[in-house]
GROMACS .gro file of C-alpha atoms in nm:
model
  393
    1UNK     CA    1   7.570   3.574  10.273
    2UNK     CA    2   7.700   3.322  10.017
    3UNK     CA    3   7.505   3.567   9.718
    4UNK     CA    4   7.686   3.861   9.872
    5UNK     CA    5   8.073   3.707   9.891
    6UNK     CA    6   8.020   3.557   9.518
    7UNK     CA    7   7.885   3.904   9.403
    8UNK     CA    8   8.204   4.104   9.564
    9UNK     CA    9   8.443   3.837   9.453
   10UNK     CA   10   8.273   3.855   9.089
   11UNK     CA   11   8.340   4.243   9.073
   12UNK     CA   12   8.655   4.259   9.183
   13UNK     CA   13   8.766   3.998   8.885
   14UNK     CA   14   8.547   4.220   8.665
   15UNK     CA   15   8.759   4.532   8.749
   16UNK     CA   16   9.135   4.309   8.741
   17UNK     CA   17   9.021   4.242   8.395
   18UNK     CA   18   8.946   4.559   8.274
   19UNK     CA   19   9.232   4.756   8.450
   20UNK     CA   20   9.420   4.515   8.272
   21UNK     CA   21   9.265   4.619   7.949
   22UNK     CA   22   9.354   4.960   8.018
   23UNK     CA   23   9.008   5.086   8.137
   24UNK     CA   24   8.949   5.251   8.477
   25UNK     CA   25   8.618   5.222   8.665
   26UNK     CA   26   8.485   5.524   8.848
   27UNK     CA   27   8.519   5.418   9.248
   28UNK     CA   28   8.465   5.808   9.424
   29UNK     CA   29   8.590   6.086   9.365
   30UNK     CA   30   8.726   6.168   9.057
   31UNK     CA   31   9.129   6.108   8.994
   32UNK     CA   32   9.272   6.438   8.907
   33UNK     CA   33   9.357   6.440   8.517
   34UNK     CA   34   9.729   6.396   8.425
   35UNK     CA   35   9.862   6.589   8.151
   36UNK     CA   36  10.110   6.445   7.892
   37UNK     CA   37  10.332   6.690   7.751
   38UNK     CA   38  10.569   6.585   7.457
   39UNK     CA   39  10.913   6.693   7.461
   40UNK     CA   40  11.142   6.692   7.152
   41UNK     CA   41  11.529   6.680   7.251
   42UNK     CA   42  11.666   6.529   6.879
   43UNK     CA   43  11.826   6.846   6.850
   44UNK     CA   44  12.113   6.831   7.159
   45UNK     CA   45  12.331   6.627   7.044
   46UNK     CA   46  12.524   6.497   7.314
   47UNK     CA   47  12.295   6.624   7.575
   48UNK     CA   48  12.013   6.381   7.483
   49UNK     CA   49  12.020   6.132   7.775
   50UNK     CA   50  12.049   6.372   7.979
   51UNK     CA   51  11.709   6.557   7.924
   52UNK     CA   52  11.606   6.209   7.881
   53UNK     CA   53  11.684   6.139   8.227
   54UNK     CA   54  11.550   6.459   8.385
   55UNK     CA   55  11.244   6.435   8.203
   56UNK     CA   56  11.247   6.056   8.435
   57UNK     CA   57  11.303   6.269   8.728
   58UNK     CA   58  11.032   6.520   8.704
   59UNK     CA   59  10.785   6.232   8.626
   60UNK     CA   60  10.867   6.010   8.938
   61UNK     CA   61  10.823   6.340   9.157
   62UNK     CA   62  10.512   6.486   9.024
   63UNK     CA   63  10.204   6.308   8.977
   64UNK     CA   64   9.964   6.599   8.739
   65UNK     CA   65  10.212   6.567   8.434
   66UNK     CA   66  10.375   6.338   8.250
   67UNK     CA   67  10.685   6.371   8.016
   68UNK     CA   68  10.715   6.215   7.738
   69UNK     CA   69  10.972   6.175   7.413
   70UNK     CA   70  10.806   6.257   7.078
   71UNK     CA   71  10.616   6.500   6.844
   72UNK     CA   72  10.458   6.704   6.759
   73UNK     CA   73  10.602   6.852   7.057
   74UNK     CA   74  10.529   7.114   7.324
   75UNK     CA   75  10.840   7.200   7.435
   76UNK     CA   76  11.134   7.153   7.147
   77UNK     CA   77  11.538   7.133   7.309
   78UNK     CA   78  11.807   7.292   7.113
   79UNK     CA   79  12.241   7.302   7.189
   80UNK     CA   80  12.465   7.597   7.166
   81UNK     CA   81  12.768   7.761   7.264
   82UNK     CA   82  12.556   7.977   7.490
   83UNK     CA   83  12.457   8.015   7.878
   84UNK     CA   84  12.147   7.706   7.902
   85UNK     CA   85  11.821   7.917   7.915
   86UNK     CA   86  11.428   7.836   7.874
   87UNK     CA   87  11.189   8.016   7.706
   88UNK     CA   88  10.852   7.951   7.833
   89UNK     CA   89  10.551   7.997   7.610
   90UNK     CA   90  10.267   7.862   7.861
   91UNK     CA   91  10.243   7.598   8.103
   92UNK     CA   92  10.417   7.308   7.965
   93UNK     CA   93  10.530   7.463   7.642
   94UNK     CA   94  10.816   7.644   7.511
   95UNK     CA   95  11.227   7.619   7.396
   96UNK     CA   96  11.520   7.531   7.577
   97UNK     CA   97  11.830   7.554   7.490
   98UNK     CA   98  12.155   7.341   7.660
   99UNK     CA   99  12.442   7.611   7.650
  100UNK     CA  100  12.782   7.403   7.654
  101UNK     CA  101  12.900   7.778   7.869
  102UNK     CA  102  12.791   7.619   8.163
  103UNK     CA  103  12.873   7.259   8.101
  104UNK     CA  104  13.247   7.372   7.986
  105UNK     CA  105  13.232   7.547   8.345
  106UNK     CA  106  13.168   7.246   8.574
  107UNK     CA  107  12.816   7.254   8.621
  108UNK     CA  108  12.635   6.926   8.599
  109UNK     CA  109  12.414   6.818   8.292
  110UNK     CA  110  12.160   6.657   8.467
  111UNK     CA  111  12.098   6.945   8.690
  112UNK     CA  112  12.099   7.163   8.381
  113UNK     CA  113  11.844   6.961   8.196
  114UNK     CA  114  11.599   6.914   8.466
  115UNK     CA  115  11.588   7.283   8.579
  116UNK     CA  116  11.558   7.412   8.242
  117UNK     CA  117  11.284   7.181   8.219
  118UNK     CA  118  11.152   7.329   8.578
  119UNK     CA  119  11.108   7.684   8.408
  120UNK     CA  120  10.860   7.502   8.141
  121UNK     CA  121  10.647   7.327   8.439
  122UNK     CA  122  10.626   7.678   8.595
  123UNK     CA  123  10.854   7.742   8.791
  124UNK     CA  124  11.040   8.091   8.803
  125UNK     CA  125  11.441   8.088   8.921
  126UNK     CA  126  11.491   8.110   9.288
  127UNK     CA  127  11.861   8.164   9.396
  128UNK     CA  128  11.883   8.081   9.694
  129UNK     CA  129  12.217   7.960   9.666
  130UNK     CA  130  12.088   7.600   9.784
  131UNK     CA  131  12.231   7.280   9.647
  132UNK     CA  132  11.889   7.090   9.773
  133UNK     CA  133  11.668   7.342   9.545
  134UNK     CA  134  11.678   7.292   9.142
  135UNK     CA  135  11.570   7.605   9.064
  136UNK     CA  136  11.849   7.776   9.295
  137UNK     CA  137  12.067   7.737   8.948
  138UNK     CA  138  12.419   7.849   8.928
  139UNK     CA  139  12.391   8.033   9.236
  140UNK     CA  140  12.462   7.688   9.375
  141UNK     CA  141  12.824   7.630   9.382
  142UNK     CA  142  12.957   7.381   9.110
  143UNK     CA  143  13.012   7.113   9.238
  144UNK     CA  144  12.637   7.099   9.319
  145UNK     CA  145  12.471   6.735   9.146
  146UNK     CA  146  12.170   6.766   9.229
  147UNK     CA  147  11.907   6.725   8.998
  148UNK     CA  148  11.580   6.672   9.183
  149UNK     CA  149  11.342   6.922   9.250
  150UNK     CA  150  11.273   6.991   9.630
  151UNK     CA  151  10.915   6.846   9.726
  152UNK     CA  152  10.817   7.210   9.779
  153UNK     CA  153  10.914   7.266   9.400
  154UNK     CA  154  10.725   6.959   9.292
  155UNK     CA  155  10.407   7.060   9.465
  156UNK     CA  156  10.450   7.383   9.322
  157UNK     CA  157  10.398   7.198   8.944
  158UNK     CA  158  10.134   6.996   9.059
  159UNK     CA  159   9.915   7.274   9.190
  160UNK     CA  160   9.967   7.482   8.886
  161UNK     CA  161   9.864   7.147   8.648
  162UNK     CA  162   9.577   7.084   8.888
  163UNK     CA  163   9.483   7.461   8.779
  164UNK     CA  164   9.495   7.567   9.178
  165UNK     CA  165   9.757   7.824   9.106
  166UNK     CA  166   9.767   8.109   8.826
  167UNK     CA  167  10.074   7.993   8.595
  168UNK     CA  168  10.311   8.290   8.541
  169UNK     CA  169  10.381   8.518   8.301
  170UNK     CA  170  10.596   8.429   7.987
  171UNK     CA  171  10.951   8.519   8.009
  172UNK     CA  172  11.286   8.396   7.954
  173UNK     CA  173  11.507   8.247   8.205
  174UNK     CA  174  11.895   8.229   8.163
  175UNK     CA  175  12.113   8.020   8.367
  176UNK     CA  176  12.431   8.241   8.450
  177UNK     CA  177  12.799   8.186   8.602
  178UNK     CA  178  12.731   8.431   8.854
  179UNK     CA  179  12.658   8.242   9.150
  180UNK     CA  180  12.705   8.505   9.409
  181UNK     CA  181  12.377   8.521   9.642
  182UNK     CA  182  12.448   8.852   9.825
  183UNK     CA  183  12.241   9.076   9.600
  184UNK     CA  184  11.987   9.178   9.851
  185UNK     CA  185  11.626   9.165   9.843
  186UNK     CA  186  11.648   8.877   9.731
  187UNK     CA  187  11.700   8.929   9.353
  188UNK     CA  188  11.887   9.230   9.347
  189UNK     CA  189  12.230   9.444   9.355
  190UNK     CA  190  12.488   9.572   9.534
  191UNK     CA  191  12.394   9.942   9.596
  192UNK     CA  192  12.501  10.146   9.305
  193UNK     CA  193  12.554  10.458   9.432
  194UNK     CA  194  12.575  10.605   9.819
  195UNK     CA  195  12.230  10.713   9.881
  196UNK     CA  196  12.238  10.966  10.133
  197UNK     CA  197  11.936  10.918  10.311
  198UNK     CA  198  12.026  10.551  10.423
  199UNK     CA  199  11.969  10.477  10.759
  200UNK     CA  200  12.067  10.181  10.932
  201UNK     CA  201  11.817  10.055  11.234
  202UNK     CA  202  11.994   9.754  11.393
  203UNK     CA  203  11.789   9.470  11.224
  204UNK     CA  204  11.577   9.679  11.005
  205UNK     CA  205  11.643   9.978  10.717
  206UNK     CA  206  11.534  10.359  10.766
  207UNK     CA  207  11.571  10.632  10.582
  208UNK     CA  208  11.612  10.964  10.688
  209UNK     CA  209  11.367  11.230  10.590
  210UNK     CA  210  11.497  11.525  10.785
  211UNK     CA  211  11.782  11.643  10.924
  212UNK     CA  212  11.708  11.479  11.288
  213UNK     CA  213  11.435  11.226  11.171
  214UNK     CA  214  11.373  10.884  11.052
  215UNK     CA  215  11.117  10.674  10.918
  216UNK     CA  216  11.123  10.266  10.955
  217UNK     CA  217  10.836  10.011  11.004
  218UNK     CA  218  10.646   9.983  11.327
  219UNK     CA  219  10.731   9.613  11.425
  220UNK     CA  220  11.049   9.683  11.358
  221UNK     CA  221  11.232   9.751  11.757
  222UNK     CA  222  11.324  10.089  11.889
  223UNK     CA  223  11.752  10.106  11.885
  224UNK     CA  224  11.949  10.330  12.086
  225UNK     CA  225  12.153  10.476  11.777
  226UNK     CA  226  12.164  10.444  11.381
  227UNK     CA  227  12.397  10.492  11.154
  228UNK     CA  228  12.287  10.707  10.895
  229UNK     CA  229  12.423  10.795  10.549
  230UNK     CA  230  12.626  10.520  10.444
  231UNK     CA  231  12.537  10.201  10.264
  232UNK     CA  232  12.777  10.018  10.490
  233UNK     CA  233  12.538   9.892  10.785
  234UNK     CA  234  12.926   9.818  10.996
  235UNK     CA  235  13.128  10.130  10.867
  236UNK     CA  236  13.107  10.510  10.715
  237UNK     CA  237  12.846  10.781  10.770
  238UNK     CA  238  12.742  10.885  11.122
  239UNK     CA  239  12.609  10.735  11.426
  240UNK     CA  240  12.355  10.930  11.614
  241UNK     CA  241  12.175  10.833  11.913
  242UNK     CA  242  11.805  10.819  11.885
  243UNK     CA  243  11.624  10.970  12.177
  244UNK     CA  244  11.236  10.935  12.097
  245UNK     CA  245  11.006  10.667  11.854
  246UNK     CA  246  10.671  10.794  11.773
  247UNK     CA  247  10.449  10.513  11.627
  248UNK     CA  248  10.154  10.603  11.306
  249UNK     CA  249   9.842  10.497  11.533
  250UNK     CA  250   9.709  10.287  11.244
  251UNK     CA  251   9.946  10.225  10.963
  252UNK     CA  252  10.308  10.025  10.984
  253UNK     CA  253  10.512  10.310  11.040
  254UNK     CA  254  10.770  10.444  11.294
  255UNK     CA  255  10.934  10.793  11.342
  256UNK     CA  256  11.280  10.801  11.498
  257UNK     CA  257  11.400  11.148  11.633
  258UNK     CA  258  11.795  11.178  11.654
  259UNK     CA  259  11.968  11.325  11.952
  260UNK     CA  260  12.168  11.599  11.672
  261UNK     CA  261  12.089  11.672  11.283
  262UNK     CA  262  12.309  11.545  11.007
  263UNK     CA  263  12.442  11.712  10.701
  264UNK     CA  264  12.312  11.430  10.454
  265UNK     CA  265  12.052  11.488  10.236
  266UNK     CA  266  11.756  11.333  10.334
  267UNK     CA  267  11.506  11.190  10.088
  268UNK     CA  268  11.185  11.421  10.035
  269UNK     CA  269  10.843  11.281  10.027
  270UNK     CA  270  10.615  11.344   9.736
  271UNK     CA  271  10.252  11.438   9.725
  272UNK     CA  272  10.181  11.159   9.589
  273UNK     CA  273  10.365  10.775   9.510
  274UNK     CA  274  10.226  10.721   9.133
  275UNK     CA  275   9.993  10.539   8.948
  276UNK     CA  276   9.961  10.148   8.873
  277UNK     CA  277  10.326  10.098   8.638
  278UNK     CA  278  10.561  10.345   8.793
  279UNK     CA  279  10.851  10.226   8.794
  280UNK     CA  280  11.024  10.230   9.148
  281UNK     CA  281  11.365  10.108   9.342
  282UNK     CA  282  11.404   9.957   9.684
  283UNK     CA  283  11.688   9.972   9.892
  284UNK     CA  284  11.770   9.761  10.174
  285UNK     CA  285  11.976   9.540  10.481
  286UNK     CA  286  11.743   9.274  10.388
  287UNK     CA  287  11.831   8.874  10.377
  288UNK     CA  288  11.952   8.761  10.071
  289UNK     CA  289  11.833   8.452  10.002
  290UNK     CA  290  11.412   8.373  10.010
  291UNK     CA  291  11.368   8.141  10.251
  292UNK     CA  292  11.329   8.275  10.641
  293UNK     CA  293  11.645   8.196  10.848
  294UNK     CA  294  11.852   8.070  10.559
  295UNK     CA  295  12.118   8.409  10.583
  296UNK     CA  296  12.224   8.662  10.768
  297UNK     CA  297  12.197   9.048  10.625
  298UNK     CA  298  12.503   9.176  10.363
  299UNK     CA  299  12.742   9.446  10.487
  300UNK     CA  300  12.650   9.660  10.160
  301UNK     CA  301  12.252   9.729  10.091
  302UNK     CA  302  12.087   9.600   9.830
  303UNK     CA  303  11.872   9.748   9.533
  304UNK     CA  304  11.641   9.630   9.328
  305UNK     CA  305  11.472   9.789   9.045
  306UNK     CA  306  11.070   9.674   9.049
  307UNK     CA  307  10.712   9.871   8.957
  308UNK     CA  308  10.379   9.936   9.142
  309UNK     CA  309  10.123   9.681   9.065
  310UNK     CA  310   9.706   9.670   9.121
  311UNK     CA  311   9.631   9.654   9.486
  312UNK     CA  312   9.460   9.315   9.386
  313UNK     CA  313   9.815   9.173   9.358
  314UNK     CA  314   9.836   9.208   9.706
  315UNK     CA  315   9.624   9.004   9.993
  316UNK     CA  316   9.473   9.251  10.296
  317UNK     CA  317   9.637   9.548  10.147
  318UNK     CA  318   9.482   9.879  10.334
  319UNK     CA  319   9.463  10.025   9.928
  320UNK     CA  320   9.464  10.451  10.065
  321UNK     CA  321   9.741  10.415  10.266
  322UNK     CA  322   9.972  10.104  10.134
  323UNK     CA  323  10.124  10.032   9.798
  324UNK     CA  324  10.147   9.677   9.644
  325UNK     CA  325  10.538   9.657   9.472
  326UNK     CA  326  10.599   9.388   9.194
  327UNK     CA  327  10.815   9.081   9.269
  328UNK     CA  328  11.028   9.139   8.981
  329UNK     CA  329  11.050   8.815   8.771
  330UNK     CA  330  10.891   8.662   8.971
  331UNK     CA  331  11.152   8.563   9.220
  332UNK     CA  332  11.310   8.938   9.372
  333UNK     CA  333  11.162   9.130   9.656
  334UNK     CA  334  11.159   9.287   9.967
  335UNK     CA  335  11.286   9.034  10.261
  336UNK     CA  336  11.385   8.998  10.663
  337UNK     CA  337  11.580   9.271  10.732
  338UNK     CA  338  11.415   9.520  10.470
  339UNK     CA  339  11.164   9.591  10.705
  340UNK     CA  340  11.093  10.002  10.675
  341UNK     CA  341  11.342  10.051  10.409
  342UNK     CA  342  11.271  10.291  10.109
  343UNK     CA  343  11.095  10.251   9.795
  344UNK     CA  344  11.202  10.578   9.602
  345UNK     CA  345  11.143  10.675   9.258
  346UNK     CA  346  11.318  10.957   9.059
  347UNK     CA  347  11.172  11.282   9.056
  348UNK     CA  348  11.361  11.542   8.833
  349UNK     CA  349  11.633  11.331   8.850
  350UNK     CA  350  11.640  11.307   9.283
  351UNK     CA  351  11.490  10.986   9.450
  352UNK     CA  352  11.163  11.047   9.634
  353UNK     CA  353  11.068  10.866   9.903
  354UNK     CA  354  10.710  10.682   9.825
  355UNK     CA  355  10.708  10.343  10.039
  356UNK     CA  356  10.876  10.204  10.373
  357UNK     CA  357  10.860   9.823  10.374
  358UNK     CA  358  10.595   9.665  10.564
  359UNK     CA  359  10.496   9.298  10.477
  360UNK     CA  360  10.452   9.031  10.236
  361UNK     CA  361  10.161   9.068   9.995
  362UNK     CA  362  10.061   8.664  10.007
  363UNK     CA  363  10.117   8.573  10.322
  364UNK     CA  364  10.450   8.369  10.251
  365UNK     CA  365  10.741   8.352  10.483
  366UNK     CA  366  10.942   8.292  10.186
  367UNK     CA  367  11.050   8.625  10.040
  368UNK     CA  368  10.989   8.748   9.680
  369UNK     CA  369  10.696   8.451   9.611
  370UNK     CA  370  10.455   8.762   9.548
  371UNK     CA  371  10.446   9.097   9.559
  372UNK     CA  372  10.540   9.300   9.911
  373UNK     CA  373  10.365   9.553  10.085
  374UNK     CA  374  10.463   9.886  10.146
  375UNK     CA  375  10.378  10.200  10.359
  376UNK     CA  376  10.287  10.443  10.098
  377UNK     CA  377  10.408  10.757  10.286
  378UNK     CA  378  10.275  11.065  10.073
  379UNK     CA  379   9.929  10.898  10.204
  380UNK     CA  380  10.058  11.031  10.560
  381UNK     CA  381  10.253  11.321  10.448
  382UNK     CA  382  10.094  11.610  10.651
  383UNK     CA  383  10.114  11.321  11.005
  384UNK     CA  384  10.460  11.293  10.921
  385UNK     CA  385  10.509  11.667  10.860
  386UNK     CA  386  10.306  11.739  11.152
  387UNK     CA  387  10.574  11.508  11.419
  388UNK     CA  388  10.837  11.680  11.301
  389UNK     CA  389  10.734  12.000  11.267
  390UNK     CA  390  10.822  12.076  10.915
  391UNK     CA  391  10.916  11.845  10.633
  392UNK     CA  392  11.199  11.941  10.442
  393UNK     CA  393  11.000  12.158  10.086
   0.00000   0.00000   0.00000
């Protein structure tokens, strides 16, 4: 017993003295590696503490990187006269540059520093409008200060520097003044024009695709009327009563018949949606801000300009009869409220109805983290055709 306790007591000075010297003994599992990344910020002037200081921010919240002041450096800082912006390169490297715009406008340099920083770790813009999340930007109002990243935004970095998530593409970020949120689908605009085939479904987005018929998503509820043919959900166009719902028996689709036609122009359905690039629009009610809950739905719908990606973009996509649409960014998509709204493309200069929103293609309640899932409706043109006897030519 005596042998045993001297042993035990004899390691465990052996290992004080060697952590002490710097050297780790294996005791398990593996520790996962930490990456040092070098940052060079001698060219920003007065904005050097500050990046300083965010770089101390990022390292007491993550654990699988560590920032550090020197060269030769990964990512290199610069100053102008411009909006701040970061130009990632790869995980961990690239430029940023600390635009005085935004610090002449209010917005805090700390906050500045460390989200610029954020788009070099990984992680894409998400305006959400939130104070509490860095990468929310400008859309947070001015007087935000915060300059911590959210614990979901710090996991984020650690899983992509622990290599368990697929770092994203290379773009370039700009922070903007523009901090109004109520683009739609998350990322978007303000409709641009008044598409005629709109069709609002209490809680949910239609479109009308003949004079006395609707399309919307199958979990999306039955209403007693819709107002059809404005881009106002509260005012203009025409409210019809819907007297009948016929449900696709497999796919996430919903026909409403209405009680009298309208003169709109509803939005004809194409043979086929397109090939792996096309670029699309959708159109929608839809919450404007990513995270479930966090806003209600604008008055105006939304656009957003996006693409169709490989069906391997999207997880427990039904390939013949769905289409997988891009998250554009990284950080825009389809969200609550969206729900069986159009995806159109042009067509001899007319928008064609291809897609009615149906889910999120990864399985995220927050919107526009991946790629959405939609209904690709030339797949069930002749079912369609066949319920309402006749689609428009």
């Amino acid at each position: 017993m005596f042998r045993r306790q001297l042993r035990r007591t004899a390691m465990a000075m052996l290992v004080a003295v060697l952590a002490a010297a710097g050297v780790q003994l294996a005791t398990g599992a593996p520790a996962a590696a930490v990456r040092t990344v070098y940052y060079d910020a001698s060219r920003t002037g007065e904005f050097r503490t500050n990046f300083d200081q965010a770089a101390q921010i990022w390292n007491s919240r993550v654990s699988n990187v560590r920032l550090l002041a020197g060269t030769p450096a990964s990512i290199t800082i610069y100053v102008d006269d411009g909006w701040p912006r970061a130009q990632p390169t790869g995980l961990g490297s690239g430029r940023i540059w600390m635009g005085r715009t935004a610090v002449n406008q209010g917005y805090d340099r700390n906050r500045i520093a460390a989200h610029e920083i954020g788009h070099i770790l990984g992680l894409p813009d998400r305006r959400t409008g939130l104070c509490t999340d860095l990468m929310s930007g400008s859309s947070a109002p001015v007087s935000c200060r915060n300059a911590n990243p959210s614990s979901t935004e710090a996991s984020r970095v650690n899983s992509l520097f622990a290599g368990s998530l697929a770092a994203p593409a290379s773009t370039t970020y700009t922070w903007t003044g523009d901090s109004d949120i109520e683009p739609l689908v998350v990322g978007g605009r303000p409709a641009s024009e008044n598409y005629s085939f709109m069709v609002y479904v209490s809680g949910c987005t239609g479109t009308l695709i003949k004079g006395n018929w609707a399309v919307t998503a199958k979990h999306c509820s039955t209403p007693s009327s819709v107002r059809v043919g404005s881009v106002n959900r509260s005012s203009g166009g025409t409210v019809v009563r819907v007297t009948r719902a016929v449900n696709h028996p497999s796919v996430d689709v919903k026909l409403l018949q209405l009680a009298s036609s309208v003169t709109y122009a509803p939005a004809p359905i194409p043979s086929t949606s397109g090939a792996v690039g096309t670029a699309t629009r959708i159109i929608g009610w839809g919450q404007t801000c990513a995270p479930r809950g966090c806003g209600s739905a604008p008055a105006v719908a939304n656009e957003l300009d996006t693409s169709i990606v490989a069906d391997s973009r999207c997880s427990g996509i039904n390939g013949p009869y769905e289409i997988c649409t891009n998250n554009t960014n990284g950080n825009s998509g389809a969200c609550y409220g969206d729900s069986g709204g159009p995806q159109v493309r042009r067509v001899n200069g007319v928008w064609n109805l291809i897609g009615a929103t149906s889910r999120a293609g990864n399985n995220n309640s927050t919107c526009a983290t991946g790629p959405s899932i939609y209904v690709d409706l030339p797949s069930i043109r002749s079912w369609i055709s066949t319920q309402v006897r006749g689609l428009p030519a």
